[in-house]
N, CA, C and O atoms as a MOPAC input file, in Angstrom:
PM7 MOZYME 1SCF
protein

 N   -116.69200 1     8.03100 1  -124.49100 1
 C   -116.73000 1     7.68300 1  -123.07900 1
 C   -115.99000 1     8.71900 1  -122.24000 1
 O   -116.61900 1     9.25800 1  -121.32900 1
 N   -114.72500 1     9.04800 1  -122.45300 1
 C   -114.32000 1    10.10600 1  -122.22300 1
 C   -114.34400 1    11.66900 1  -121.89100 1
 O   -113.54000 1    12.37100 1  -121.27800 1
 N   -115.73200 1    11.99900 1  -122.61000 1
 C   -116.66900 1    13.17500 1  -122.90200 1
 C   -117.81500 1    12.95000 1  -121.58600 1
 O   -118.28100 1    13.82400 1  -120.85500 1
 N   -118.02900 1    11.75900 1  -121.57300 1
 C   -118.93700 1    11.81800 1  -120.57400 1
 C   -118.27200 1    11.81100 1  -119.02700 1
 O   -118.67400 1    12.61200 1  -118.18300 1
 N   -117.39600 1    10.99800 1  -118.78700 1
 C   -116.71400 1    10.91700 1  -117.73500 1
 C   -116.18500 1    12.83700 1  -117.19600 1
 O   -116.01900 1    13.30200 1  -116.06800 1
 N   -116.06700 1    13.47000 1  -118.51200 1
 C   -115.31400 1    14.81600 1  -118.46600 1
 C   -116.43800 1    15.94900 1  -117.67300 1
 O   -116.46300 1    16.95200 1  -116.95900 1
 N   -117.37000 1    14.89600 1  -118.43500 1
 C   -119.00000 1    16.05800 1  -118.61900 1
 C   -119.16600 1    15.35300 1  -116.72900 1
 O   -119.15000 1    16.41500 1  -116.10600 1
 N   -119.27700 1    14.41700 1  -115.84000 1
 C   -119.48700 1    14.32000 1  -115.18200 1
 C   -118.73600 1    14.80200 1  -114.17000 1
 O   -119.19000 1    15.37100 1  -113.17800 1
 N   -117.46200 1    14.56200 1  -114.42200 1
 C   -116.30800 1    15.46900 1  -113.70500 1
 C   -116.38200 1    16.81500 1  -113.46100 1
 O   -115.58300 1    17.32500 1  -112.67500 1
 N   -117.40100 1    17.61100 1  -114.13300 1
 C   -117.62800 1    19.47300 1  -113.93700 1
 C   -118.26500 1    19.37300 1  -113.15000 1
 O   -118.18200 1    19.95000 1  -112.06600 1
 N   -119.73600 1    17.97600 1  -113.79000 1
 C   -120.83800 1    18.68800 1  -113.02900 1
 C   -120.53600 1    18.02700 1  -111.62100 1
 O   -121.45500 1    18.12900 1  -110.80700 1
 N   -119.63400 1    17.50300 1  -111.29200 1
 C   -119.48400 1    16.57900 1  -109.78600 1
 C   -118.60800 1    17.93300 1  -109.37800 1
 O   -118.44900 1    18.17200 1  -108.18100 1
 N   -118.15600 1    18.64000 1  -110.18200 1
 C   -117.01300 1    19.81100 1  -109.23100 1
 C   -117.99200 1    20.96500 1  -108.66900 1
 O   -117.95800 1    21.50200 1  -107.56200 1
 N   -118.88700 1    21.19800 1  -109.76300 1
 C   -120.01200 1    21.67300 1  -109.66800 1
 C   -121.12600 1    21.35600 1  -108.14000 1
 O   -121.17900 1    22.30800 1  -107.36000 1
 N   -121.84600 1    20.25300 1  -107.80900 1
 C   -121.80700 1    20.05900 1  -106.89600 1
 C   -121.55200 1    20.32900 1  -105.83700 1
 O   -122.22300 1    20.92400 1  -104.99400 1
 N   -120.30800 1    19.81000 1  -105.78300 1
 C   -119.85700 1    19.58800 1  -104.31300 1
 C   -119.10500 1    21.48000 1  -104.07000 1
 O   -118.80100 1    21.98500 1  -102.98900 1
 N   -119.00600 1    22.06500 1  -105.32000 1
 C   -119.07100 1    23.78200 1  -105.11300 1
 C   -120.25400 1    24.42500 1  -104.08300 1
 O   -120.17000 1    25.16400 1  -103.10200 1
 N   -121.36300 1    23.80800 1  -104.75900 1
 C   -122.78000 1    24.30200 1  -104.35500 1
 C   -122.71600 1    23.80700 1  -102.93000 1
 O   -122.64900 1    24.72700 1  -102.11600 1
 N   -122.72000 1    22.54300 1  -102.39900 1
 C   -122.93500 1    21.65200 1  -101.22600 1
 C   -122.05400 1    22.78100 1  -100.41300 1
 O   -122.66100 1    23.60500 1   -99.72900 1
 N   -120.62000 1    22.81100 1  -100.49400 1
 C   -119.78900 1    23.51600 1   -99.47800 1
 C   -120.01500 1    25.54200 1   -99.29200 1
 O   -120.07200 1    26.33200 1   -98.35000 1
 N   -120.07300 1    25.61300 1  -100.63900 1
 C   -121.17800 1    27.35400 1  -100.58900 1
 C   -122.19300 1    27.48800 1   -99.53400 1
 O   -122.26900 1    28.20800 1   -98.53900 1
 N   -123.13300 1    26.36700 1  -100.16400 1
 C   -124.26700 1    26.27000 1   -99.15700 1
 C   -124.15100 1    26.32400 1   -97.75000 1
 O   -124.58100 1    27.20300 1   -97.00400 1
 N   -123.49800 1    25.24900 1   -97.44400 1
 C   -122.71800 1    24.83600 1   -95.58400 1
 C   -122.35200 1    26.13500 1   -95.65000 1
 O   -123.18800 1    26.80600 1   -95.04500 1
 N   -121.51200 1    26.78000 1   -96.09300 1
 C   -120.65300 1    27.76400 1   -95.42200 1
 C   -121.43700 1    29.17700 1   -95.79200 1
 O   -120.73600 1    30.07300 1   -95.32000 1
 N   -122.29500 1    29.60000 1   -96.27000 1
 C   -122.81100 1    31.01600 1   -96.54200 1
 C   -124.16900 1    31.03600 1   -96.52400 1
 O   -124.70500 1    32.10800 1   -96.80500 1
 N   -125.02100 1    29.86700 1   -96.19400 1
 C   -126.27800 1    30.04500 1   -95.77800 1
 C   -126.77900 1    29.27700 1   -94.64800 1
 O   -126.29500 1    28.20800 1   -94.27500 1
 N   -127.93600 1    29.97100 1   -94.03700 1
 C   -128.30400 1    29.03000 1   -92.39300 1
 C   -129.07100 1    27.71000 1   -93.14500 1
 O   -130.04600 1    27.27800 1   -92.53100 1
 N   -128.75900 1    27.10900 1   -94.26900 1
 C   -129.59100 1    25.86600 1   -94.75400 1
 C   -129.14700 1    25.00400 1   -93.63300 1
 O   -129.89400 1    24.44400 1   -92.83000 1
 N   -127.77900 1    24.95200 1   -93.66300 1
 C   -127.54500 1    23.86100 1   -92.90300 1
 C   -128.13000 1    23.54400 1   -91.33400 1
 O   -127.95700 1    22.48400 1   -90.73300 1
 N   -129.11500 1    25.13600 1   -90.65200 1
 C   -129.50300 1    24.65100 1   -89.59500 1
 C   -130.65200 1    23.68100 1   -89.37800 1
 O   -131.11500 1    23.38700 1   -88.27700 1
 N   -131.00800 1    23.27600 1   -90.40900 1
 C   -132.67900 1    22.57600 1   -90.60800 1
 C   -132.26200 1    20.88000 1   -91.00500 1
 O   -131.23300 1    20.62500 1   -91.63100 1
 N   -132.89100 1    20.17400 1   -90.70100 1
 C   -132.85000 1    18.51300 1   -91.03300 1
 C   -132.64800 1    18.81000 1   -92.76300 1
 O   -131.46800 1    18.63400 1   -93.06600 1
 N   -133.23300 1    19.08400 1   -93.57000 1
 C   -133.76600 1    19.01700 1   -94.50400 1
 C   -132.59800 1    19.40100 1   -95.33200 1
 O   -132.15100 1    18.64300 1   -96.19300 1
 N   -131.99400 1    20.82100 1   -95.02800 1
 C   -130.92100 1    21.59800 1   -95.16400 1
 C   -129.67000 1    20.99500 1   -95.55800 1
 O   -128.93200 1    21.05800 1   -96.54100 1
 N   -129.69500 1    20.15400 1   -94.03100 1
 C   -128.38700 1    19.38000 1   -93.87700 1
 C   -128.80600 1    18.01900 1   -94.89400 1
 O   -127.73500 1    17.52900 1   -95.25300 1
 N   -129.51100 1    17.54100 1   -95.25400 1
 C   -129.68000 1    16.37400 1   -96.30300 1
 C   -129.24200 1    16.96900 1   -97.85400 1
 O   -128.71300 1    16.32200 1   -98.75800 1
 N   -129.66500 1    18.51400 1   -97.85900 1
 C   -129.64600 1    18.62000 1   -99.20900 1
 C   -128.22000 1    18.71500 1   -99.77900 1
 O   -127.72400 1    18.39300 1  -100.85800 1
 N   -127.64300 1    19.39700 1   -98.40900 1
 C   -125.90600 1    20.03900 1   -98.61000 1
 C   -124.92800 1    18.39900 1   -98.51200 1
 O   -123.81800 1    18.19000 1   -99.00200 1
 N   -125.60900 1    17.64000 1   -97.88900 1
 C   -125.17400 1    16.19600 1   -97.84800 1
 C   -124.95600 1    15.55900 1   -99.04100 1
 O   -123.92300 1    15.03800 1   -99.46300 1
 N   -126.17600 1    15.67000 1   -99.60100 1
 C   -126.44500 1    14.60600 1  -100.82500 1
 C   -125.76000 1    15.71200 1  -101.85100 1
 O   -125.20500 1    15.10500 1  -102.76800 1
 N   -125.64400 1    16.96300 1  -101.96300 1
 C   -124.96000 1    17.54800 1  -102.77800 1
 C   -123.14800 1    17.17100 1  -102.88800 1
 O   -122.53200 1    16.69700 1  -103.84300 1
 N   -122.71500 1    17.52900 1  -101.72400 1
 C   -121.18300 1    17.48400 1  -100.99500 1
 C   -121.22800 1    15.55900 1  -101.99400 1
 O   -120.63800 1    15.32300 1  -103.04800 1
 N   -122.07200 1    14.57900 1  -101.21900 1
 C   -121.81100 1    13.74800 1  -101.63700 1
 C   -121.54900 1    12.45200 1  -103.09300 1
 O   -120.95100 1    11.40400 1  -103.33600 1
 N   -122.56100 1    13.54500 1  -103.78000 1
 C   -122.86500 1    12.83900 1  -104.91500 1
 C   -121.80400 1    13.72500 1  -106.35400 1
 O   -121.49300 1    13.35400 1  -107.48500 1
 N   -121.56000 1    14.83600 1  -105.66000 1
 C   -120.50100 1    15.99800 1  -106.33500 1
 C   -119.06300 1    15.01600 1  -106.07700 1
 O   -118.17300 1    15.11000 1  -106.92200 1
 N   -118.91000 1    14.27500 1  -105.13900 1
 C   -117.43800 1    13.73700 1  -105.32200 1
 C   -117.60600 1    12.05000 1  -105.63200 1
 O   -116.70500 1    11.22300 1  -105.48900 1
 N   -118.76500 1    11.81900 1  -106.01600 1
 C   -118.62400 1    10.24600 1  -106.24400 1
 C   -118.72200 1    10.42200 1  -108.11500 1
 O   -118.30800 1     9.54700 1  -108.87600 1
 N   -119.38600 1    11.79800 1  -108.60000 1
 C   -119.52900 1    12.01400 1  -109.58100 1
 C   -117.78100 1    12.79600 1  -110.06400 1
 O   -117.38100 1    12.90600 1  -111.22300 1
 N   -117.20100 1    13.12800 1  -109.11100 1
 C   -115.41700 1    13.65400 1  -109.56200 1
 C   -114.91700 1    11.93500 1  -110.14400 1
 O   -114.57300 1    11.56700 1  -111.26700 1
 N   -115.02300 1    11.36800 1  -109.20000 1
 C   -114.08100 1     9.99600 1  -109.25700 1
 C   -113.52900 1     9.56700 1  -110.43800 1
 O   -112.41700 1     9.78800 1  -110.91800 1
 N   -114.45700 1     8.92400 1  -110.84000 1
 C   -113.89400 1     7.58500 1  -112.33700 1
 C   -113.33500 1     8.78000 1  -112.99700 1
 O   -112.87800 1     8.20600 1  -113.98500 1
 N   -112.94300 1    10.41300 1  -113.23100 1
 C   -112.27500 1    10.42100 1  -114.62900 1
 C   -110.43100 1    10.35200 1  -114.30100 1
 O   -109.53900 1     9.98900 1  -115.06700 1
 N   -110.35700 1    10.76300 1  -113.12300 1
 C   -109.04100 1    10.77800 1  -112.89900 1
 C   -108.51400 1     9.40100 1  -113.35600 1
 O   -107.83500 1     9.43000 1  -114.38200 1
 N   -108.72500 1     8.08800 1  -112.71800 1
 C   -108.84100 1     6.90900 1  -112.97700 1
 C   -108.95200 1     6.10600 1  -114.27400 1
 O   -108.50800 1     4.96100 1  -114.35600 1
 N   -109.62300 1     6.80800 1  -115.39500 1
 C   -109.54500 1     6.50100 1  -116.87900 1
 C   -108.39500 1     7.09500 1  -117.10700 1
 O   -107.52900 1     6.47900 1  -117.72800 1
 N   -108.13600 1     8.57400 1  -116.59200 1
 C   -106.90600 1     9.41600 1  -117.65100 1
 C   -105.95300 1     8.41200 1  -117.36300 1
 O   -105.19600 1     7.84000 1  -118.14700 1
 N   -106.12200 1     8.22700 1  -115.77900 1
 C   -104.53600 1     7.44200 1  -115.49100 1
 C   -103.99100 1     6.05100 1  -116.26400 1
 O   -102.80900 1     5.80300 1  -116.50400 1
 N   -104.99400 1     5.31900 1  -116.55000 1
 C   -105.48600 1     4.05700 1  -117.50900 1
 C   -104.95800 1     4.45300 1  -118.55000 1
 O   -103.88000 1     3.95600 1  -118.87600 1
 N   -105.42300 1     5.21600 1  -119.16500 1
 C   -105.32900 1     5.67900 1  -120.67200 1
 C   -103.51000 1     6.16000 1  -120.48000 1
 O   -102.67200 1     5.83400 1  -121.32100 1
 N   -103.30100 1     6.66200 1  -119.69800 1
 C   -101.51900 1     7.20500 1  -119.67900 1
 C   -100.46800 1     5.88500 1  -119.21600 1
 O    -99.25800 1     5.87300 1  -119.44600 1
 N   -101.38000 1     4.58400 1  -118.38000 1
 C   -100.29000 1     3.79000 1  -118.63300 1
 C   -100.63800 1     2.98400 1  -119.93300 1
 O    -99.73600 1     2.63200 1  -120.69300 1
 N   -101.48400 1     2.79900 1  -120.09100 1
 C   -101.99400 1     2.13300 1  -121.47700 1
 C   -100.98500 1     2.82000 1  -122.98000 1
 O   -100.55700 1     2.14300 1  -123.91500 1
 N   -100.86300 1     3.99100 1  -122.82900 1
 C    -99.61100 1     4.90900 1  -123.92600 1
 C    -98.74400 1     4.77400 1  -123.46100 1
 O    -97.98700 1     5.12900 1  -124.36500 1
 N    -97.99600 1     4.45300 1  -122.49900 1
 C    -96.65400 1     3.52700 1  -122.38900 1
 C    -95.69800 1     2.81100 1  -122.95900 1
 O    -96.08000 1     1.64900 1  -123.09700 1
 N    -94.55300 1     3.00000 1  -123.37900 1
 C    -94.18200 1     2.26300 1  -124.15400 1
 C    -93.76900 1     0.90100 1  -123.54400 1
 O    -94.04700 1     0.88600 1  -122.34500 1
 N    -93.23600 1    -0.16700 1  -123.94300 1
 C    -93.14100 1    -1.45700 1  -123.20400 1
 C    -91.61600 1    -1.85400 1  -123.19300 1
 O    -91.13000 1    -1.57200 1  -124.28800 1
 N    -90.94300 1    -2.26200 1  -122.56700 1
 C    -89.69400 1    -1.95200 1  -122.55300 1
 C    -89.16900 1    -3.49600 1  -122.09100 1
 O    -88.85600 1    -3.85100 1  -120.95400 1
 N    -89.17100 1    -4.15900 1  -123.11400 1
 C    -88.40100 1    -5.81300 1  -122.79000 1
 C    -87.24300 1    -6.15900 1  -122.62500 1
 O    -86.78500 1    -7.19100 1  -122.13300 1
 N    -86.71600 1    -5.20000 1  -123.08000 1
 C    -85.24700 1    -5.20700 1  -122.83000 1
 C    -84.54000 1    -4.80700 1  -121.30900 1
 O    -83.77100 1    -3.87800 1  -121.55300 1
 N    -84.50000 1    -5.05900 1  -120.16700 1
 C    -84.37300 1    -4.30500 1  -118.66200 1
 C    -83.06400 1    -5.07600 1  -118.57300 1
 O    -83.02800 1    -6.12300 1  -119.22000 1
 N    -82.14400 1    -4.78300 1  -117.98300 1
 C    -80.81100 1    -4.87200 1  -117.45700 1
 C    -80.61600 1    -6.14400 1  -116.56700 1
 O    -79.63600 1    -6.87700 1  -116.43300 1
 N    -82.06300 1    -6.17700 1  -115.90700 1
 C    -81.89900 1    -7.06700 1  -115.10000 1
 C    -82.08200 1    -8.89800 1  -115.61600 1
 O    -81.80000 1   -10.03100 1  -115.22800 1
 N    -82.86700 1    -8.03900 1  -116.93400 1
 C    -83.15300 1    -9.93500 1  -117.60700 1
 C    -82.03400 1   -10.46000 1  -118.43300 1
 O    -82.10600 1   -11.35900 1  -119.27100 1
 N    -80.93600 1    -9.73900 1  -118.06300 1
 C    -79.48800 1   -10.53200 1  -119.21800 1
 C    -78.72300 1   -10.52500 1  -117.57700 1
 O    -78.30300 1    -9.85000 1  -116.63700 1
 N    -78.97500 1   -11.99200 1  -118.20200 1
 C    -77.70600 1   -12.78700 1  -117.05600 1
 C    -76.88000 1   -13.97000 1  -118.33200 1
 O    -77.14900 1   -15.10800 1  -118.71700 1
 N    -75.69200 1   -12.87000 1  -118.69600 1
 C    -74.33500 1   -13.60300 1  -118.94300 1
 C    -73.95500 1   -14.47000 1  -118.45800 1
 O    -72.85600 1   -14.92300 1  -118.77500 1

């Protein structure tokens, strides 16, 4: 699951590379069509970044150690 989330994470960096290249170094963006493609690129490049940050972070509190012992739960 991990592999894929990773594999989607390039190609979403990937993307939204192309989408902002595009906007910024070619006249695509002056045309209706242009602006849909650099849209749906820009857009689908960062919905495709998302979920892996969000697993790693999962997965790093999940390796946590658990700590029952806290200072505050001993009342002498």
């Amino acid at each position: 699951m991990i592999r894929t989330l990773k594999l989607l994470h390039w190609l979403g960096l990937l993307m939204l590379t192309a989408g902002v290249g595009c906007y910024l170094m070619t006249e695509m963006a002056q045309q209706v069509s242009g602006m849909v493609t650099i849209a749906s690129l820009i857009g689908l490049g960062l919905v495709a970044m998302s979920p892996f940050p969000v697993v790693l972070f999962i997965q790093w509190a999940k390796a946590q150690p658990t700590h029952t012992d806290s200072p505050r739960d001993n009342k002498d």
